[in-house]
Coordinates of C-alpha atoms in Angstrom, one line a residue:
M1 CA 91.6 129.5 16.6
S2 CA 92.2 133.2 16.6
E3 CA 91.4 135.5 19.9
H4 CA 88.9 137.0 17.3
Q5 CA 87.1 133.4 16.6
L6 CA 86.9 132.5 20.4
D7 CA 85.6 136.1 21.7
R8 CA 82.7 135.5 18.6
E9 CA 81.8 132.0 19.9
W10 CA 81.8 132.4 23.6
S11 CA 79.5 135.3 23.0
T12 CA 77.1 133.4 21.2
T13 CA 77.6 131.2 23.9
S14 CA 76.8 134.0 26.5
K15 CA 73.6 135.7 23.9
L16 CA 71.6 131.8 24.2
M17 CA 72.4 131.4 28.2
T18 CA 70.9 135.0 29.1
C19 CA 68.1 133.9 26.9
L20 CA 67.7 131.2 28.9
R21 CA 68.1 132.6 32.7
P22 CA 64.9 132.4 34.6
C23 CA 62.1 134.8 33.8
A24 CA 59.4 133.3 35.1
S25 CA 57.6 136.0 37.1
L26 CA 55.2 137.2 34.7
T27 CA 54.1 133.8 33.4
S28 CA 53.6 132.1 37.2
R29 CA 50.8 135.0 37.4
R30 CA 49.8 134.3 33.8
L31 CA 49.3 130.4 35.3
L32 CA 47.8 131.4 38.7
C33 CA 45.2 133.5 36.6
A34 CA 44.3 131.0 34.1
E35 CA 45.1 128.4 37.0
A36 CA 40.7 128.6 37.5
K37 CA 39.5 129.7 34.2
G38 CA 41.2 126.9 32.5
T39 CA 39.3 123.6 33.3
A40 CA 37.0 122.4 30.4
P41 CA 33.8 121.0 31.5
D42 CA 34.3 118.3 28.7
M43 CA 37.1 117.2 30.0
A44 CA 35.9 115.7 33.1
E45 CA 37.4 112.6 34.6
G46 CA 35.8 109.5 32.5
N47 CA 34.9 111.4 28.9
P48 CA 35.2 109.2 26.6
L49 CA 36.3 111.2 24.2
L50 CA 39.8 110.5 23.3
H51 CA 43.1 111.0 25.3
V52 CA 46.5 112.5 24.0
S53 CA 48.6 109.9 25.8
N54 CA 46.0 107.0 24.1
V55 CA 46.8 108.4 20.6
R56 CA 50.2 106.8 19.7
N57 CA 48.7 103.2 21.5
R58 CA 45.4 103.6 19.5
L59 CA 47.9 103.6 16.8
R60 CA 49.5 100.3 17.5
E61 CA 46.2 98.5 17.7
I62 CA 45.1 99.5 14.3
V63 CA 48.2 98.5 12.7
G64 CA 49.5 95.9 15.4
A65 CA 53.4 96.4 15.5
S66 CA 55.0 95.8 19.0
T67 CA 57.4 98.7 20.6
N68 CA 59.0 96.1 22.8
W69 CA 62.9 96.3 22.6
R70 CA 64.3 92.5 23.5
Y71 CA 67.9 91.5 23.1
A72 CA 68.2 88.4 20.5
N73 CA 71.2 86.5 19.4
I74 CA 73.6 88.2 17.8
S75 CA 74.5 84.8 15.7
T76 CA 71.1 85.4 14.6
I77 CA 71.0 88.3 13.6
K78 CA 74.1 89.0 11.6
R79 CA 73.2 85.4 10.0
K80 CA 70.1 86.8 8.8
G81 CA 71.5 90.2 7.6
I82 CA 68.7 92.5 9.7
L83 CA 71.5 94.4 11.9
K84 CA 71.5 98.1 9.9
S85 CA 72.8 99.9 12.1
P86 CA 76.6 100.1 13.7
L87 CA 75.6 101.3 16.9
L88 CA 72.7 98.7 17.7
F89 CA 75.4 96.5 19.4
G90 CA 73.5 93.4 18.5
S91 CA 70.6 94.3 19.8
I92 CA 67.3 93.8 18.0
S93 CA 63.4 93.5 18.6
T94 CA 62.0 89.7 18.4
D95 CA 59.1 90.5 19.1
H96 CA 58.4 93.3 16.7
Q97 CA 60.0 91.5 13.8
Q98 CA 57.1 89.0 14.8
A99 CA 54.5 91.6 14.5
M100 CA 56.1 92.9 11.3
S101 CA 56.2 89.5 9.3
E102 CA 52.9 89.3 10.3
R103 CA 52.1 92.1 9.0
V104 CA 53.3 90.8 5.5
S105 CA 50.2 88.6 5.3
L106 CA 48.2 91.8 5.2
S107 CA 49.2 92.6 1.4
S108 CA 46.7 90.8 -0.1
A109 CA 43.6 92.8 1.6
L110 CA 45.7 95.8 -0.5
A111 CA 43.4 97.3 -3.0
R112 CA 44.8 96.7 -6.2
S113 CA 43.3 99.7 -7.5
Q114 CA 41.3 103.5 -6.4
S115 CA 38.7 102.2 -7.6
E116 CA 37.8 99.0 -5.6
L117 CA 38.1 101.4 -2.4
P118 CA 34.4 103.0 -1.0
A119 CA 34.5 106.4 -0.9
R120 CA 34.6 108.5 2.3
S121 CA 33.5 111.5 3.7
M122 CA 35.0 114.1 5.8
K123 CA 33.2 113.4 9.0
D124 CA 34.5 109.9 8.3
S125 CA 37.8 111.0 9.6
L126 CA 36.8 113.4 12.1
V127 CA 39.1 113.2 15.2
E128 CA 38.8 114.6 18.5
V129 CA 41.5 114.6 21.2
H130 CA 42.6 116.2 24.2
L131 CA 45.1 117.6 26.3
P132 CA 44.0 118.4 29.8
L133 CA 46.6 120.4 31.0
G134 CA 44.2 122.7 33.1
S135 CA 42.2 119.6 34.4
Q136 CA 45.2 116.8 35.1
P137 CA 48.2 119.3 36.0
Q138 CA 50.7 116.2 36.4
L139 CA 50.5 116.2 32.4
R140 CA 52.3 119.6 32.8
E141 CA 55.7 118.0 34.1
K142 CA 56.0 116.6 30.4
Y143 CA 54.9 120.2 28.5
L144 CA 56.1 122.5 30.6
T145 CA 59.5 124.2 30.3
F146 CA 61.2 125.4 33.9
H147 CA 59.5 128.5 32.9
N148 CA 55.8 127.4 33.2
T149 CA 55.3 127.6 29.5
V150 CA 54.2 125.2 27.4
R151 CA 56.7 123.1 25.1
F152 CA 55.9 123.4 21.8
G153 CA 58.1 120.5 20.3
R154 CA 55.7 118.4 21.8
I155 CA 52.7 120.0 20.1
L156 CA 54.2 118.9 17.5
E157 CA 54.7 115.9 18.5
D158 CA 50.9 115.6 19.4
L159 CA 49.8 116.8 16.1
D160 CA 52.2 114.3 14.3
S161 CA 50.4 111.3 15.8
L162 CA 47.1 112.8 15.7
A163 CA 47.7 113.3 11.3
V164 CA 48.1 110.0 11.3
L165 CA 45.0 108.7 13.0
I166 CA 43.2 110.4 11.3
S167 CA 44.4 109.3 8.3
Y168 CA 43.8 105.6 9.4
A169 CA 40.4 106.6 10.7
H170 CA 39.5 108.0 6.8
T171 CA 41.2 104.5 5.8
Y172 CA 39.0 102.2 8.3
N173 CA 37.8 99.0 6.7
P174 CA 35.9 97.4 9.5
A175 CA 36.3 93.8 7.8
L176 CA 39.9 93.8 9.1
K177 CA 41.0 93.4 12.4
R178 CA 44.5 95.0 11.6
S179 CA 44.8 98.1 8.8
P180 CA 47.6 96.5 5.7
L181 CA 48.3 100.4 5.6
S182 CA 51.6 101.6 6.8
I183 CA 50.8 105.5 6.5
V184 CA 53.8 107.8 7.1
T185 CA 54.4 112.1 7.1
A186 CA 55.6 112.7 4.2
L187 CA 54.9 116.7 4.3
V188 CA 54.0 119.5 7.2
D189 CA 53.1 121.8 4.2
K190 CA 52.1 124.8 7.1
I191 CA 51.3 125.6 10.7
D192 CA 50.1 128.9 11.2
M193 CA 49.8 130.6 14.6
R194 CA 46.9 131.9 15.6
Q195 CA 47.8 133.7 19.0
Q196 CA 51.2 133.9 20.0
A197 CA 50.2 132.5 24.3
I198 CA 49.6 129.1 24.9
Y199 CA 48.8 129.2 28.1
P200 CA 50.0 126.4 30.8
A201 CA 47.4 125.3 33.3
C202 CA 44.4 125.6 30.1
D203 CA 42.6 122.5 28.9
I204 CA 43.4 122.1 24.9
K205 CA 41.4 120.6 22.4
F206 CA 42.8 119.5 19.0
T207 CA 40.4 118.4 15.8
G208 CA 41.5 117.6 12.7
H209 CA 40.3 115.3 9.4
V210 CA 41.3 114.3 5.9
T211 CA 40.6 117.2 3.5
W212 CA 41.8 116.1 -0.1
V213 CA 43.1 112.9 -0.8
G214 CA 45.1 111.7 -4.0
K215 CA 45.5 108.3 -5.1
T216 CA 48.1 107.4 -2.4
S217 CA 48.1 110.6 -0.5
I218 CA 46.1 112.1 1.9
E219 CA 45.7 115.7 3.1
A220 CA 44.4 116.5 7.1
K221 CA 43.9 119.5 8.5
M222 CA 43.9 120.1 12.7
H223 CA 43.3 123.1 14.8
M224 CA 44.4 123.4 18.2
T225 CA 42.0 125.8 20.6
Q226 CA 42.5 126.5 24.5
Y227 CA 39.9 127.0 26.9
R228 CA 40.3 130.5 28.8
N229 CA 37.7 132.4 30.1
G230 CA 34.6 130.2 30.0
A231 CA 35.4 129.9 26.1
Y232 CA 37.3 127.7 23.7
S233 CA 39.6 130.7 21.4
P234 CA 41.7 129.4 18.7
V235 CA 45.7 128.5 18.6
L236 CA 46.8 127.5 15.5
D237 CA 45.7 125.8 12.2
A238 CA 47.6 122.5 11.1
T239 CA 47.9 121.6 7.4
F240 CA 50.0 117.6 7.1
V241 CA 50.1 115.7 4.0
M242 CA 50.7 111.5 4.8
V243 CA 51.3 108.9 2.0
A244 CA 49.9 105.5 2.5
R245 CA 52.6 102.7 1.9
D246 CA 52.3 99.1 1.7
P247 CA 52.8 96.9 5.2
E248 CA 56.4 96.7 4.4
N249 CA 56.2 100.1 4.1
K250 CA 58.3 99.7 0.8
R251 CA 56.2 100.5 -1.7
A252 CA 52.8 102.7 -2.4
A253 CA 49.6 101.6 -1.9
F254 CA 45.5 102.6 -2.8
V255 CA 43.4 104.9 -0.3
N256 CA 39.7 105.6 -0.1
P257 CA 39.0 108.6 -2.1
L258 CA 37.0 111.7 -0.8
S259 CA 33.7 112.5 -1.7
P260 CA 32.9 116.5 0.0
E261 CA 29.7 117.4 1.1
G262 CA 28.3 120.6 0.7
P263 CA 29.6 124.2 -0.2
E264 CA 32.0 124.3 2.3
E265 CA 33.6 120.6 2.2
E266 CA 34.2 121.2 -1.9
E267 CA 35.9 124.6 -0.7
L268 CA 38.0 122.1 1.5
F269 CA 38.9 119.5 -1.3
R270 CA 39.1 122.8 -3.9
Q271 CA 41.9 124.3 -1.6
G272 CA 43.9 120.7 -1.3
E273 CA 43.9 121.1 -5.0
V274 CA 45.7 124.2 -4.4
N275 CA 48.1 123.4 -2.3
K276 CA 49.3 120.0 -4.3
S277 CA 49.5 122.3 -7.3
R278 CA 51.5 125.1 -4.9
R279 CA 53.8 122.1 -3.9
V280 CA 54.4 121.1 -7.9
E281 CA 55.5 125.0 -8.3
L282 CA 57.8 125.2 -5.5
S283 CA 59.5 122.1 -6.5
T284 CA 60.3 123.0 -9.7
A285 CA 61.2 126.9 -9.0
S286 CA 63.5 125.7 -6.1
L287 CA 67.0 127.7 -6.1
L288 CA 68.6 123.8 -5.8
K289 CA 67.1 123.2 -10.0
A290 CA 67.0 126.7 -11.2
A291 CA 68.2 130.0 -10.8
P292 CA 67.2 132.9 -9.3
T293 CA 64.8 135.2 -10.6
A294 CA 66.3 138.5 -12.0
E295 CA 64.7 140.5 -8.7
E296 CA 66.9 137.8 -7.0
R297 CA 69.4 138.4 -8.4
N298 CA 69.6 141.8 -7.4
I299 CA 69.3 141.5 -4.0
V300 CA 72.0 138.9 -3.8
H301 CA 74.1 141.9 -5.8
G302 CA 72.9 144.7 -4.0
L303 CA 74.1 142.8 -0.5
F304 CA 77.5 142.0 -2.0
L305 CA 78.1 145.6 -2.9
N306 CA 76.4 146.4 0.4
T307 CA 80.0 144.8 1.6
L308 CA 82.3 145.7 -0.5
D309 CA 85.5 147.4 1.2
T310 CA 85.7 151.0 -0.7
K311 CA 89.1 151.7 0.8
T312 CA 89.8 148.2 -1.3
V313 CA 90.0 147.7 -5.1
S314 CA 89.7 144.3 -4.5
F315 CA 86.2 141.8 -4.6
R316 CA 87.3 140.1 -1.5
G317 CA 87.7 142.9 0.6
R318 CA 84.2 142.8 2.5
L319 CA 83.1 144.4 5.7
L320 CA 80.3 143.5 7.7
P321 CA 77.4 146.5 8.2
P322 CA 76.6 148.1 10.8
D323 CA 73.8 145.5 13.3
S324 CA 74.9 142.8 10.9
V325 CA 75.9 139.3 11.3
W326 CA 77.8 136.9 9.2
M327 CA 75.2 134.1 8.0
E328 CA 78.7 132.0 8.9
D329 CA 78.2 133.1 12.5
A330 CA 74.7 132.6 13.1
K331 CA 75.1 128.6 13.7
L332 CA 74.0 126.1 16.2
K333 CA 74.4 122.5 15.7
G334 CA 73.3 119.4 17.5
L335 CA 73.9 115.9 17.6
E336 CA 71.4 112.5 18.5
I337 CA 72.8 109.3 19.1
C338 CA 69.2 107.2 18.7
H339 CA 68.8 104.5 21.2
P340 CA 66.1 101.9 21.4
Q341 CA 65.0 101.7 24.9
V342 CA 64.8 98.4 26.2
N343 CA 61.9 96.6 27.5
T344 CA 62.1 93.3 29.2
S345 CA 59.4 93.2 31.5
G346 CA 56.2 93.2 29.2
E347 CA 54.9 96.3 30.9
P348 CA 53.4 99.3 29.1
L349 CA 55.9 101.8 28.0
E350 CA 54.1 104.5 29.7
R351 CA 54.9 102.7 33.6
L352 CA 58.8 102.1 32.7
Q353 CA 61.4 105.4 33.4
P354 CA 62.8 107.3 31.1
K355 CA 65.8 105.9 28.5
H356 CA 68.7 108.2 29.1
V357 CA 69.1 109.6 25.3
D358 CA 72.8 111.3 24.4
T359 CA 72.4 114.7 23.1
V360 CA 75.6 116.8 22.3
C361 CA 75.0 120.2 21.1
V362 CA 77.5 122.4 19.2
C363 CA 77.5 126.0 19.3
V364 CA 79.8 127.0 16.1
C365 CA 82.7 125.8 18.0
V366 CA 81.7 125.5 21.4
C367 CA 80.4 121.7 22.3
V368 CA 78.2 121.3 25.1
C369 CA 77.6 117.8 26.5
V370 CA 73.6 117.4 27.6
C371 CA 71.6 114.5 28.4
A372 CA 68.1 114.3 27.9
R373 CA 65.2 112.1 29.4
V374 CA 62.9 111.0 27.0
F375 CA 60.5 108.3 26.8
Q376 CA 60.5 105.9 23.8
E377 CA 60.3 107.8 20.5
R378 CA 60.0 104.5 18.0
N379 CA 56.7 104.6 16.0
I380 CA 54.7 102.0 15.3
F381 CA 57.0 100.8 12.6
N382 CA 60.0 100.7 14.8
R383 CA 61.6 103.8 13.5
I384 CA 62.6 107.2 15.3
F385 CA 59.4 108.7 15.1
G386 CA 58.6 111.6 12.9
G387 CA 57.2 114.1 15.8
F388 CA 60.5 113.4 17.9
L389 CA 62.5 114.9 15.0
M390 CA 60.3 117.9 14.5
R391 CA 60.4 118.5 18.3
K392 CA 64.4 118.4 18.2
A393 CA 64.3 120.8 15.1
Y394 CA 62.5 123.2 16.8
E395 CA 63.7 123.6 19.8
L396 CA 67.3 123.9 18.0
G397 CA 66.0 126.4 16.0
W398 CA 64.4 127.9 18.4
A399 CA 67.9 127.9 20.7
N400 CA 69.6 129.7 17.6
A401 CA 66.9 132.0 17.3
C402 CA 67.3 133.4 20.8
A403 CA 70.7 133.3 20.7
F404 CA 70.6 135.6 17.6
G405 CA 67.9 137.8 19.0
G406 CA 69.3 138.1 22.1
G407 CA 65.1 137.3 23.8
R408 CA 63.4 134.6 23.8
P409 CA 61.2 134.7 20.7
G410 CA 57.5 133.8 20.0
L411 CA 56.7 130.7 16.7
V412 CA 55.2 132.7 14.1
A413 CA 54.8 129.6 11.7
V414 CA 56.4 126.5 10.5
D415 CA 56.8 126.0 6.5
D416 CA 57.1 123.1 4.5
I417 CA 59.1 120.1 6.4
L418 CA 60.3 117.7 4.3
F419 CA 60.2 113.9 5.3
Q420 CA 63.2 112.4 2.9
K421 CA 64.3 109.1 4.6
P422 CA 63.5 107.8 7.6
V423 CA 65.7 107.4 10.6
E424 CA 66.5 103.9 11.7
I425 CA 67.4 103.1 15.0
G426 CA 70.4 103.6 16.5
S427 CA 71.6 106.2 13.6
L428 CA 73.5 109.1 14.6
L429 CA 71.9 111.8 13.9
L430 CA 72.8 114.7 13.1
L431 CA 71.0 118.5 13.3
S432 CA 72.4 122.2 12.0
S433 CA 70.4 124.9 12.2
Q434 CA 70.6 128.2 10.2
V435 CA 69.3 131.7 10.3
C436 CA 68.8 132.7 7.3
Y437 CA 67.0 135.1 6.7
T438 CA 65.5 138.2 9.1
E439 CA 63.5 141.2 8.6
G440 CA 62.3 143.4 11.3
K441 CA 61.5 141.6 14.7
H442 CA 61.5 138.3 12.4
I443 CA 63.9 135.6 12.1
Q444 CA 63.6 132.9 9.5
V445 CA 65.5 129.6 10.9
R446 CA 66.3 126.6 9.0
V447 CA 67.3 123.2 10.2
H448 CA 68.7 120.3 8.1
S449 CA 68.9 116.9 9.7
E450 CA 71.0 114.1 8.3
V451 CA 72.1 110.6 9.4
F452 CA 76.0 109.6 9.3
D453 CA 77.2 106.4 9.1
P454 CA 80.4 106.1 10.6
L455 CA 81.6 102.5 9.0
T456 CA 81.0 104.6 5.4
R457 CA 81.6 107.8 6.5
Q458 CA 78.3 108.7 4.1
H459 CA 75.9 112.0 5.2
N460 CA 72.3 111.5 4.4
T461 CA 69.6 113.7 4.2
T462 CA 66.6 112.7 6.0
N463 CA 64.6 116.6 7.2
V464 CA 64.4 120.0 6.3
F465 CA 62.3 122.3 8.7
H466 CA 61.5 126.1 8.1
F467 CA 60.6 128.4 11.6
T468 CA 59.9 131.7 11.5
F469 CA 59.8 133.6 14.7
A470 CA 59.4 137.0 15.9
S471 CA 61.7 138.5 19.0
D472 CA 60.4 141.5 20.9
R473 CA 62.8 143.5 19.6
R474 CA 64.4 144.0 16.4
V475 CA 67.2 141.8 15.6
P476 CA 70.3 142.2 13.3
D477 CA 70.8 141.3 9.4
V478 CA 72.2 138.5 8.6
V479 CA 74.0 138.9 5.6
P480 CA 75.8 136.3 3.1
R481 CA 79.4 136.1 2.2
T482 CA 79.4 133.2 -0.3
Y483 CA 77.1 132.1 -3.4
G484 CA 75.9 129.2 -1.1
E485 CA 75.0 131.3 1.5
S486 CA 73.3 133.8 -0.9
M487 CA 70.9 131.2 -2.0
L488 CA 70.2 130.4 1.2
Y489 CA 69.5 133.8 2.4
L490 CA 67.2 133.7 -0.8
D491 CA 65.5 130.4 0.4
G492 CA 64.8 132.1 3.4
K493 CA 63.5 135.2 2.4
R494 CA 60.5 133.4 -0.2
H495 CA 59.9 131.3 3.0
F496 CA 59.3 134.6 4.9
N497 CA 57.7 135.9 2.2
H498 CA 55.1 133.2 2.0
T499 CA 54.4 132.9 5.6
V500 CA 53.6 136.9 5.5
A501 CA 51.5 136.1 2.6
H502 CA 49.3 133.7 4.8

């Protein structure tokens, strides 16, 4: 490794560590000021409205899946062929298997067509969930950073769980004890921040309902507000797209149609149709399928000409313009080993001590080993929880933007998170973040996640995430060097332009 490369790598690491140094004085003052004004009267102890910590428990009741992870006989596992991951080392959830086998019998309750299902209104799926950071200070340990700022990755987890609960509320059948549907997140269409500050000692309220349905898909819109100075103010708006599957999560299943009531609901439904058409158009125009437009080709060629070494008559002679960074030097990578949490006590997961999950962060070629303490991160179908993946991707993307811009960036928007494949327990999950576009104070980051199988040596993409951040200062221009990087640049520019336009 050259001396220049080492200097560059340690410079990147130094920037990251500088961003993470304690700078909590201003935030602490905000915390103290908000302490007395952030307690909402509707979040008093004993309020019957759903607490955010109970959402996933409620989902388990609806589906009937177990999350207890107990060891089974290794010979039985091998004989039945249920050891999917080489990293499980013979562990399997026997009671989860029993719960899932009971779900198979629910297949007979599935509708053979959507016309068999009764129509629902938007109010049928309306759900309100409370996160009382002001009323219940003990919750802050999970949701706050060392600097007394709210961990947005935790908010992403809560939004994902809420979207699933909203979808189950829409498809609720009072005649059935358990829902035959397996509802999973297909896409995070958009998350728009209405304000940058999320106050650490003020109560938070999530509300949401279904706004559009297809035959097997559901669009859920959610809003997050925070109580401060005697009133709730908007923080963010989120749109998730969910898909319904059969009890074994193997094929699509029909969902109840939606019947809008009144002009406002009809407009929401119409917007859902527009969103669907837009997603189809974006997929068709993807740079992985179609060539760039004429305007985009001119942009790429302009970047190429701007980096040519005029002293040499060569296509290979490239010089980095002032106040710029090569795209290859704007990466941050990480590795998650998706361990199960062993629960042999029969106690609820909330009463158990956290389980260590191995995390390895890689900054360019500099390796940093971290041991993160997390609670159970499996979803109700015994796979890695989608909200956990979003949190990890966001935190890696934020760290990359932090190192790149030299400050603590704020989130502007989350755009077009695609869930392509579930992540099994025991998987090696590789995360790679890339600053792919910058403009003024804004940083566009793309995070790619994939599962690596050490036995077959195969890599399979599971998710792609897009985040838009804003720094408190102008950031360097990111410059692509290769054609592949130029396509990443254009893709990042498209996502940024969509964020700005909306």
